CSV table of C-alpha atoms in Angstrom, one decimal:
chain,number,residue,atom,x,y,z
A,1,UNK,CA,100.8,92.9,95.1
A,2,UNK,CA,99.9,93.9,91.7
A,3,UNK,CA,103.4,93.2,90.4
A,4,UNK,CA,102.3,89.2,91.7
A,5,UNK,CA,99.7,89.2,89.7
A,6,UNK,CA,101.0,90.4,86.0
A,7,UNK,CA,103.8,87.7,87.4
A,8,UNK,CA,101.5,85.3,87.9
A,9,UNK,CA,99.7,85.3,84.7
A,10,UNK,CA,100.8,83.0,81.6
A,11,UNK,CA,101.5,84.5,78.3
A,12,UNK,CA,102.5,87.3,76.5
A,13,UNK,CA,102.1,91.3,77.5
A,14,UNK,CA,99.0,91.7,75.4
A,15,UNK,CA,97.4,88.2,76.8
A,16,UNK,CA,98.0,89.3,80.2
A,17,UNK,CA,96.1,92.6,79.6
A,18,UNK,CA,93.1,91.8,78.0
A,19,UNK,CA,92.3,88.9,81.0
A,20,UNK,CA,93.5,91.9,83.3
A,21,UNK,CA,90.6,93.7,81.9
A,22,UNK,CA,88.3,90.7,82.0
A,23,UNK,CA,89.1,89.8,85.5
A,24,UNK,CA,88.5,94.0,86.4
A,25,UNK,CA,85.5,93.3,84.3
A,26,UNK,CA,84.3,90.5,86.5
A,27,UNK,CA,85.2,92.0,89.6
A,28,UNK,CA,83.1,95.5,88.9
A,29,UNK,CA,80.3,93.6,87.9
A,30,UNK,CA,80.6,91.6,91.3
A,31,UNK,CA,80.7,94.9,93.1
A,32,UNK,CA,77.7,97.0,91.3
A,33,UNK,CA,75.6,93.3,91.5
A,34,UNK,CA,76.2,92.2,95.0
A,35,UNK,CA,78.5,94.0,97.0
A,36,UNK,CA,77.3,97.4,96.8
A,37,UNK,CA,73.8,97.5,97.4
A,38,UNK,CA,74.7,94.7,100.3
A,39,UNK,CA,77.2,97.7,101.6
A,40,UNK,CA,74.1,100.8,101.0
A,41,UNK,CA,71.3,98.5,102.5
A,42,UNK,CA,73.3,96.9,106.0
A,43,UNK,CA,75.5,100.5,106.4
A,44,UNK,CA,73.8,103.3,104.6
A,45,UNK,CA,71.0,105.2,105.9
A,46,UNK,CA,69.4,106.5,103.4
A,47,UNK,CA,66.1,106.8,105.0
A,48,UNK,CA,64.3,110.1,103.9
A,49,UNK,CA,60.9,109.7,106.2
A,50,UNK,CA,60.0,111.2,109.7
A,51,UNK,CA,59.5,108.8,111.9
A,52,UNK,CA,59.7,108.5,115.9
B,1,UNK,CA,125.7,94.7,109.9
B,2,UNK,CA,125.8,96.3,106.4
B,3,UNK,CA,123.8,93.2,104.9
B,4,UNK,CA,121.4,93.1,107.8
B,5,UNK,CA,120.3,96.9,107.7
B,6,UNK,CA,119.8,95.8,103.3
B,7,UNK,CA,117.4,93.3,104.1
B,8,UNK,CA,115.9,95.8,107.1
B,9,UNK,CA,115.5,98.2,104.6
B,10,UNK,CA,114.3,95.8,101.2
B,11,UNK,CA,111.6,94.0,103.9
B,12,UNK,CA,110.2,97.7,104.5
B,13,UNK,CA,110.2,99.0,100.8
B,14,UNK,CA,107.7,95.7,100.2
B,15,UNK,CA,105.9,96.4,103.0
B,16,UNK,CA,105.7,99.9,101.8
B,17,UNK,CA,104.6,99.1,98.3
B,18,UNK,CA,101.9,96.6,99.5
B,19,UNK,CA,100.6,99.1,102.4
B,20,UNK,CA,100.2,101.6,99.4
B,21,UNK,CA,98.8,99.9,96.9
B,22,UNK,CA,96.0,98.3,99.6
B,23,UNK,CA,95.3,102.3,100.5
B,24,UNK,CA,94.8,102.5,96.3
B,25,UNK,CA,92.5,99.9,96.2
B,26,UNK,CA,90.4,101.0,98.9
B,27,UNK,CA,90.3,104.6,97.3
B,28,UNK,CA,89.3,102.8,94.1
B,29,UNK,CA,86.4,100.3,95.8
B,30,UNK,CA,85.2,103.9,97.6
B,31,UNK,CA,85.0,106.1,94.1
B,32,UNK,CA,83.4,102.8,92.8
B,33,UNK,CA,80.8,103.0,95.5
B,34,UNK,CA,80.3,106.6,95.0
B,35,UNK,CA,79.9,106.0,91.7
B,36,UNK,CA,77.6,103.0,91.6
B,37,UNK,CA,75.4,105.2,94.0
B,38,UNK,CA,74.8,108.3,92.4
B,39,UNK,CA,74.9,107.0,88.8
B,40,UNK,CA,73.9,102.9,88.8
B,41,UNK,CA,71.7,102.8,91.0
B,42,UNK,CA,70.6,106.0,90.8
B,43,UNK,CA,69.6,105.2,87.3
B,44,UNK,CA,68.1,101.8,87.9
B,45,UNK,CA,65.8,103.0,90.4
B,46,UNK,CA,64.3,106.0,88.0
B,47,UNK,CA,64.2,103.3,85.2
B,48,UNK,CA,62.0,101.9,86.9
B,49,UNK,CA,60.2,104.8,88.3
B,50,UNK,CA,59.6,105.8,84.9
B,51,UNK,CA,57.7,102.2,84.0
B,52,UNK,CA,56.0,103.0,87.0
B,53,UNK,CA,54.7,106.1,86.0
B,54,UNK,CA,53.7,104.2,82.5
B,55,UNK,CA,52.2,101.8,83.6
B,56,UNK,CA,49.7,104.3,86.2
B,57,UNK,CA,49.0,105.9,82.5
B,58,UNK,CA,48.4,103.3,80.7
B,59,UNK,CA,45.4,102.1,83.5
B,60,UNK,CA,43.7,105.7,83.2
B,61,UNK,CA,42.3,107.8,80.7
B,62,UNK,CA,44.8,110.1,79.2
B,63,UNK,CA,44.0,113.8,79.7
B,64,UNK,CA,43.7,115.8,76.9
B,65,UNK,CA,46.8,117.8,76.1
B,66,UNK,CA,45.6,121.2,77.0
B,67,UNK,CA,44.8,123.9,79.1
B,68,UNK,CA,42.3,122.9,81.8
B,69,UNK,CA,40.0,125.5,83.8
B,70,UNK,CA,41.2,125.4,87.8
B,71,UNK,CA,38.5,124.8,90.3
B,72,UNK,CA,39.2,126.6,92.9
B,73,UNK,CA,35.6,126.8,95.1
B,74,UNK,CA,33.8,123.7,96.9
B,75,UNK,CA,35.2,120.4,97.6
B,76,UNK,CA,37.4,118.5,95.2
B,77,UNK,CA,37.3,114.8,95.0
B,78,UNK,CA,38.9,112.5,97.4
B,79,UNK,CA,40.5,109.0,96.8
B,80,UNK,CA,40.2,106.5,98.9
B,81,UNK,CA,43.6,105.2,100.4
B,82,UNK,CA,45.2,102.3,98.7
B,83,UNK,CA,47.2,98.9,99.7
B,84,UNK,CA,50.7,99.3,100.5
B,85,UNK,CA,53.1,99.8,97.6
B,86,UNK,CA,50.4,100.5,95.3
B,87,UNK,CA,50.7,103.5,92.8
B,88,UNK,CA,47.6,105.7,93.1
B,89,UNK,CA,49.0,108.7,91.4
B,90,UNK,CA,52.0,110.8,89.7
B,91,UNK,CA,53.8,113.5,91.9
B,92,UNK,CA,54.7,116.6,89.6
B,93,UNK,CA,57.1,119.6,90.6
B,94,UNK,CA,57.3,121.6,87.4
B,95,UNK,CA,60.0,123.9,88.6
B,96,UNK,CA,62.3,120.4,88.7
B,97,UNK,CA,61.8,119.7,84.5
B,98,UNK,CA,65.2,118.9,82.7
B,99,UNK,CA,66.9,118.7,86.2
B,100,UNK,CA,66.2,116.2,88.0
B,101,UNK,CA,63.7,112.8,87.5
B,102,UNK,CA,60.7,114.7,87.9
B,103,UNK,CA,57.0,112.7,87.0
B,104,UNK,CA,57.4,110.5,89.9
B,105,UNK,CA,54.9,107.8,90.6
B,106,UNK,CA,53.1,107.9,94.1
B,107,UNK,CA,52.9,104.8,96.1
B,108,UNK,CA,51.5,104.1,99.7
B,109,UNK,CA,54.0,103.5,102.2
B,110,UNK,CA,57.3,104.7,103.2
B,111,UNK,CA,59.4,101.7,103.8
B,112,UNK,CA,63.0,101.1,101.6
B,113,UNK,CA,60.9,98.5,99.6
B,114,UNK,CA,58.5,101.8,97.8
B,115,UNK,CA,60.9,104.5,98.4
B,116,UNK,CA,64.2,102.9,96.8
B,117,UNK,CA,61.8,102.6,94.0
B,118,UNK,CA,62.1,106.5,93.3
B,119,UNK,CA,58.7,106.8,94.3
B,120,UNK,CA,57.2,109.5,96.1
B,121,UNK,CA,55.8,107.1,99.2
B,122,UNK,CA,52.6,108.6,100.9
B,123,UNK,CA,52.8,108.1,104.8
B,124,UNK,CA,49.9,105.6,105.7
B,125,UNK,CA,47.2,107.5,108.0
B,126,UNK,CA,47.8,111.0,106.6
B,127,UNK,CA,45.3,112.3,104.5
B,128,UNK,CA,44.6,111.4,100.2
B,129,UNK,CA,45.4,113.9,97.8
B,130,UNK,CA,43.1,117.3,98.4
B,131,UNK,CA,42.0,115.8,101.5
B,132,UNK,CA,41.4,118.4,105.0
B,133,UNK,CA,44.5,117.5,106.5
B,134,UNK,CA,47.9,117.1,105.9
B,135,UNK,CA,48.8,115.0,102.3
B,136,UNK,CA,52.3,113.5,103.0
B,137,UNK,CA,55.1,112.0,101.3
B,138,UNK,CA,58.4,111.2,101.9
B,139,UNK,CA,61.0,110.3,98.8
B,140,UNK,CA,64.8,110.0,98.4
B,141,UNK,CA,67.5,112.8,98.7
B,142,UNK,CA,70.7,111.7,96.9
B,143,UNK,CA,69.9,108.0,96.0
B,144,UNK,CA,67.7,105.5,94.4
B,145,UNK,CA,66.6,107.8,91.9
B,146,UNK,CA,67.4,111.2,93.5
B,147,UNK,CA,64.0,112.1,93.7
B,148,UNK,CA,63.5,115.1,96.0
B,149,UNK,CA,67.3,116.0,95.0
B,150,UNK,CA,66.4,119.7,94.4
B,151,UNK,CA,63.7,120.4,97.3
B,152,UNK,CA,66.4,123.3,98.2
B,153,UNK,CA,65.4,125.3,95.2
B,154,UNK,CA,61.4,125.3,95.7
B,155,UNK,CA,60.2,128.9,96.7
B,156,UNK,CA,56.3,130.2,98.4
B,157,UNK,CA,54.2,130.0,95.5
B,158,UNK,CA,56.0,127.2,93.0
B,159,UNK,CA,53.8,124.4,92.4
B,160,UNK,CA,53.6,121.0,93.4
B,161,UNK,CA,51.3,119.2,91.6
B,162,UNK,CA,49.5,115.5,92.0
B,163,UNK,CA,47.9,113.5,89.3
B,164,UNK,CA,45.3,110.9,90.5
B,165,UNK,CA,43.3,108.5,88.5
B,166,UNK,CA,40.4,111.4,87.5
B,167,UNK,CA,41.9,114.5,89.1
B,168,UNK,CA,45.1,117.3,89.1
B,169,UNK,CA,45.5,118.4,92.8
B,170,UNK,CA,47.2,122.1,92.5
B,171,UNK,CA,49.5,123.2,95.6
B,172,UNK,CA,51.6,125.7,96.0
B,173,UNK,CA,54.5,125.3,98.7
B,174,UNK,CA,53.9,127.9,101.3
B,175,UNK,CA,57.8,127.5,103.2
B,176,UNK,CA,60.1,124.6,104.7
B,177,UNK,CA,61.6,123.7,108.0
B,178,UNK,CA,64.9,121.9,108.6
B,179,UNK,CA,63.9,119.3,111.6
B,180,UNK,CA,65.3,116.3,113.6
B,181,UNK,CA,64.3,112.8,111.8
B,182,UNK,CA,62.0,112.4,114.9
B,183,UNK,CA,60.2,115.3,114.4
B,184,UNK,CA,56.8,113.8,113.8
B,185,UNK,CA,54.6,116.7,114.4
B,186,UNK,CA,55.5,117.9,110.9
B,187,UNK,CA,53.6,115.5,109.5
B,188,UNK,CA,50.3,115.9,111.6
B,189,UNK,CA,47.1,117.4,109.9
B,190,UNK,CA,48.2,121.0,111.3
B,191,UNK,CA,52.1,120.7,111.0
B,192,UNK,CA,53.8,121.4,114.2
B,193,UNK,CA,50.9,121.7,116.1
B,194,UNK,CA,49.6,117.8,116.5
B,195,UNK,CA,46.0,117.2,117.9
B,196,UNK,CA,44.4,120.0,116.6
B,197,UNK,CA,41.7,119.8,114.2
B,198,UNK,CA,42.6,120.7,110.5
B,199,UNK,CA,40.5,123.3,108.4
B,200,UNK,CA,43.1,123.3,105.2
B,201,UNK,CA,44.0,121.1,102.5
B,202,UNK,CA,48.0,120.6,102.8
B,203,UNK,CA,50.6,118.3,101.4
B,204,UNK,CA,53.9,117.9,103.0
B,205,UNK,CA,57.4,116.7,101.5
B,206,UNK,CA,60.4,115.2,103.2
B,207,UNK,CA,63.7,114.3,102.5
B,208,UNK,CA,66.8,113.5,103.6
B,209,UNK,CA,68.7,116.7,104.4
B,210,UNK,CA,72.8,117.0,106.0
B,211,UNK,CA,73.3,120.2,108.4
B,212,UNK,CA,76.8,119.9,107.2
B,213,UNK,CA,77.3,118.4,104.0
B,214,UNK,CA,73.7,119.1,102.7
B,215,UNK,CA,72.2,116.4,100.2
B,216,UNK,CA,74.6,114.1,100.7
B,217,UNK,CA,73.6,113.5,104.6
B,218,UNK,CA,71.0,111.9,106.5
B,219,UNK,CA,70.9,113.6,110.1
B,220,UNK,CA,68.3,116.1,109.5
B,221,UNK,CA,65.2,116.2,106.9
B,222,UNK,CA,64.2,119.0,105.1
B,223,UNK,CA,60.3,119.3,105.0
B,224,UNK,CA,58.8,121.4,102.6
B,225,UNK,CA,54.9,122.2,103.1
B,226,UNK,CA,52.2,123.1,100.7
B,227,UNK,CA,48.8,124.0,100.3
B,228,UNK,CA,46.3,123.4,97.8
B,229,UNK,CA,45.3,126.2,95.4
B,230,UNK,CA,43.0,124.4,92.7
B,231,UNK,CA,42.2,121.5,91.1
B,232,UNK,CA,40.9,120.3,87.8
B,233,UNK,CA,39.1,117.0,86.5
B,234,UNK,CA,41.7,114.9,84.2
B,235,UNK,CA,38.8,114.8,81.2
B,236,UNK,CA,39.4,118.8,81.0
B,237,UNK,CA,43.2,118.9,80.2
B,238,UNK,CA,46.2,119.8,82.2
B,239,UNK,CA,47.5,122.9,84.3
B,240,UNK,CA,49.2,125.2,82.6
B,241,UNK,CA,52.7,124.4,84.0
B,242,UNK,CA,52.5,120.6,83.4
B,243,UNK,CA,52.2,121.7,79.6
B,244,UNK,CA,55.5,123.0,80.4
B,245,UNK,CA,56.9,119.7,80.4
B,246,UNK,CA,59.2,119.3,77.3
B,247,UNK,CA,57.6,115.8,77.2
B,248,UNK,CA,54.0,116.8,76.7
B,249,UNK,CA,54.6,119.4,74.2
């Protein structure tokens, strides 16, 4: 799976680790932006009140 | 047969390597949530807290950085409530300075919207700040800000403290109950016993609280009650213990 996709992308060693780290960049971003407060809101109860 | 069992066998080593490193990732997007959660978010939330709070200062006169006298006879000023989401005060517990984000504003309501804030969100219908009854707010365990994070360490006799537009509100927490999240009566203007007609000036706290893995769970709350002790007119100074705070001194 990995292996794929350092075989997929062009260039030499160092090229293909710095857009690594871009594209691990991009998809953290993605995840602290959208994905995770999607997950905590929809799946997490974080509710601390009393309520009936 | 030899060949067949090979290409058995190579089929199963890449279905091993891609079964394993799917079970990595997923261990990686879970430590990432964690992490996002308690530290991010966490400190996104008290960011904005903390303008909050700022903000609720810069609209009032500042009090006078010193010792105020404590009033402890008659009847202090009331408030009248406020519109949902509004801040109306600042929520103090010195015995949380330098652990956890203490000055927290208070805001009316207790729906995600003013509690993922890191606010301290006043349940609509109980009593105002040194009102008879039962002053109550509810605010985040181990999230959004981690406000009431350290309710576990409050003991009989530390202070909670309340900071309205003109007036401190001294209480002292008088014990806690663990209870279901249903467990309304604890809430009511005598706590645990609804209906009856208060004669005391309480406030209430609840969190989030785990019966088995303690902050980090949501199937109980822990309530912590308190009642009021004193209070003192903003124009005077401060209590003593808020001149504790290594930000006012």
């Amino acid at each position: 799976m990995y292996a794929a996709l350092w075989k997929v992308l062009p260039g030499p060693a160092w090229l293909r680790i710095i857009m690594l780290v871009i594209l691990l960049a991009a998809v953290v971003y993605c995840l602290f932006t959208w994905v995770y407060p999607w997950i905590s809101d929809t799946f997490v109860s974080g509710d601390p009140s009393i309520e009936n | 047969m030899r060949h067949a069992r090979d290409k058995q066998s190579d089929a199963l080593t890449i279905f091993l390597g891609v079964l394993g490193e799917l079970m990595i990732t997923v261990g990686l997007l879970i430590g990432g949530y964690i992490v996002w959660n308690v530290w991010w978010d966490s400190n996104q939330s008290a960011a904005v807290a903390a303008q909050d709070v700022k903000e609720f200062y810069q609209s009032v006169e500042a009090a006078p950085a010193q010792e105020g006298e404590v009033v402890t006879k008659g009847d202090p000023p009331v408030i009248d409530p406020v519109p949902h989401g509004e801040t109306f005060g600042v929520l103090i517990v010195p015995k949380w300075y330098g652990i956890t984000n203490n000055t927290m504003p208070l805001k009316e309501g207790t729906t995600p919207d003013v509690l993922d804030l890191a606010a301290a969100g006043h349940y609509v219908g109980t009593a105002m700040p040194g009102e008879v009854g039962n002053f109550s707010v509810a605010g985040h365990r181990r999230s959004h800000g981690n406000s009431f994070r350290r309710i576990d360490i409050l003991e009989k006799g530390d202070q909670v403290i309340v900071e309205t537009k003109d007036t401190w509100y001294i209480y002292e927490v008088t014990g806690h109950e663990i209870v279901l999240p249903t467990q309304t009566e604890v809430i009511a203007p005598v706590p645990d016993k609804p209906g009856e007609i208060p004669t005391q000036r309480l406030l209430t706290m609840t969190t989030c609280h785990s019966v088995r893995v303690g902050e980090w769970g949501n199937d109980h709350r822990w309530v912590t009650h308190a009642k009021l002790v004193g209070w003192m007119d903003r124009s005077e100074g401060m209590p003593e213990q808020v001149l504790n705070d290594p930000g006012v001194k």
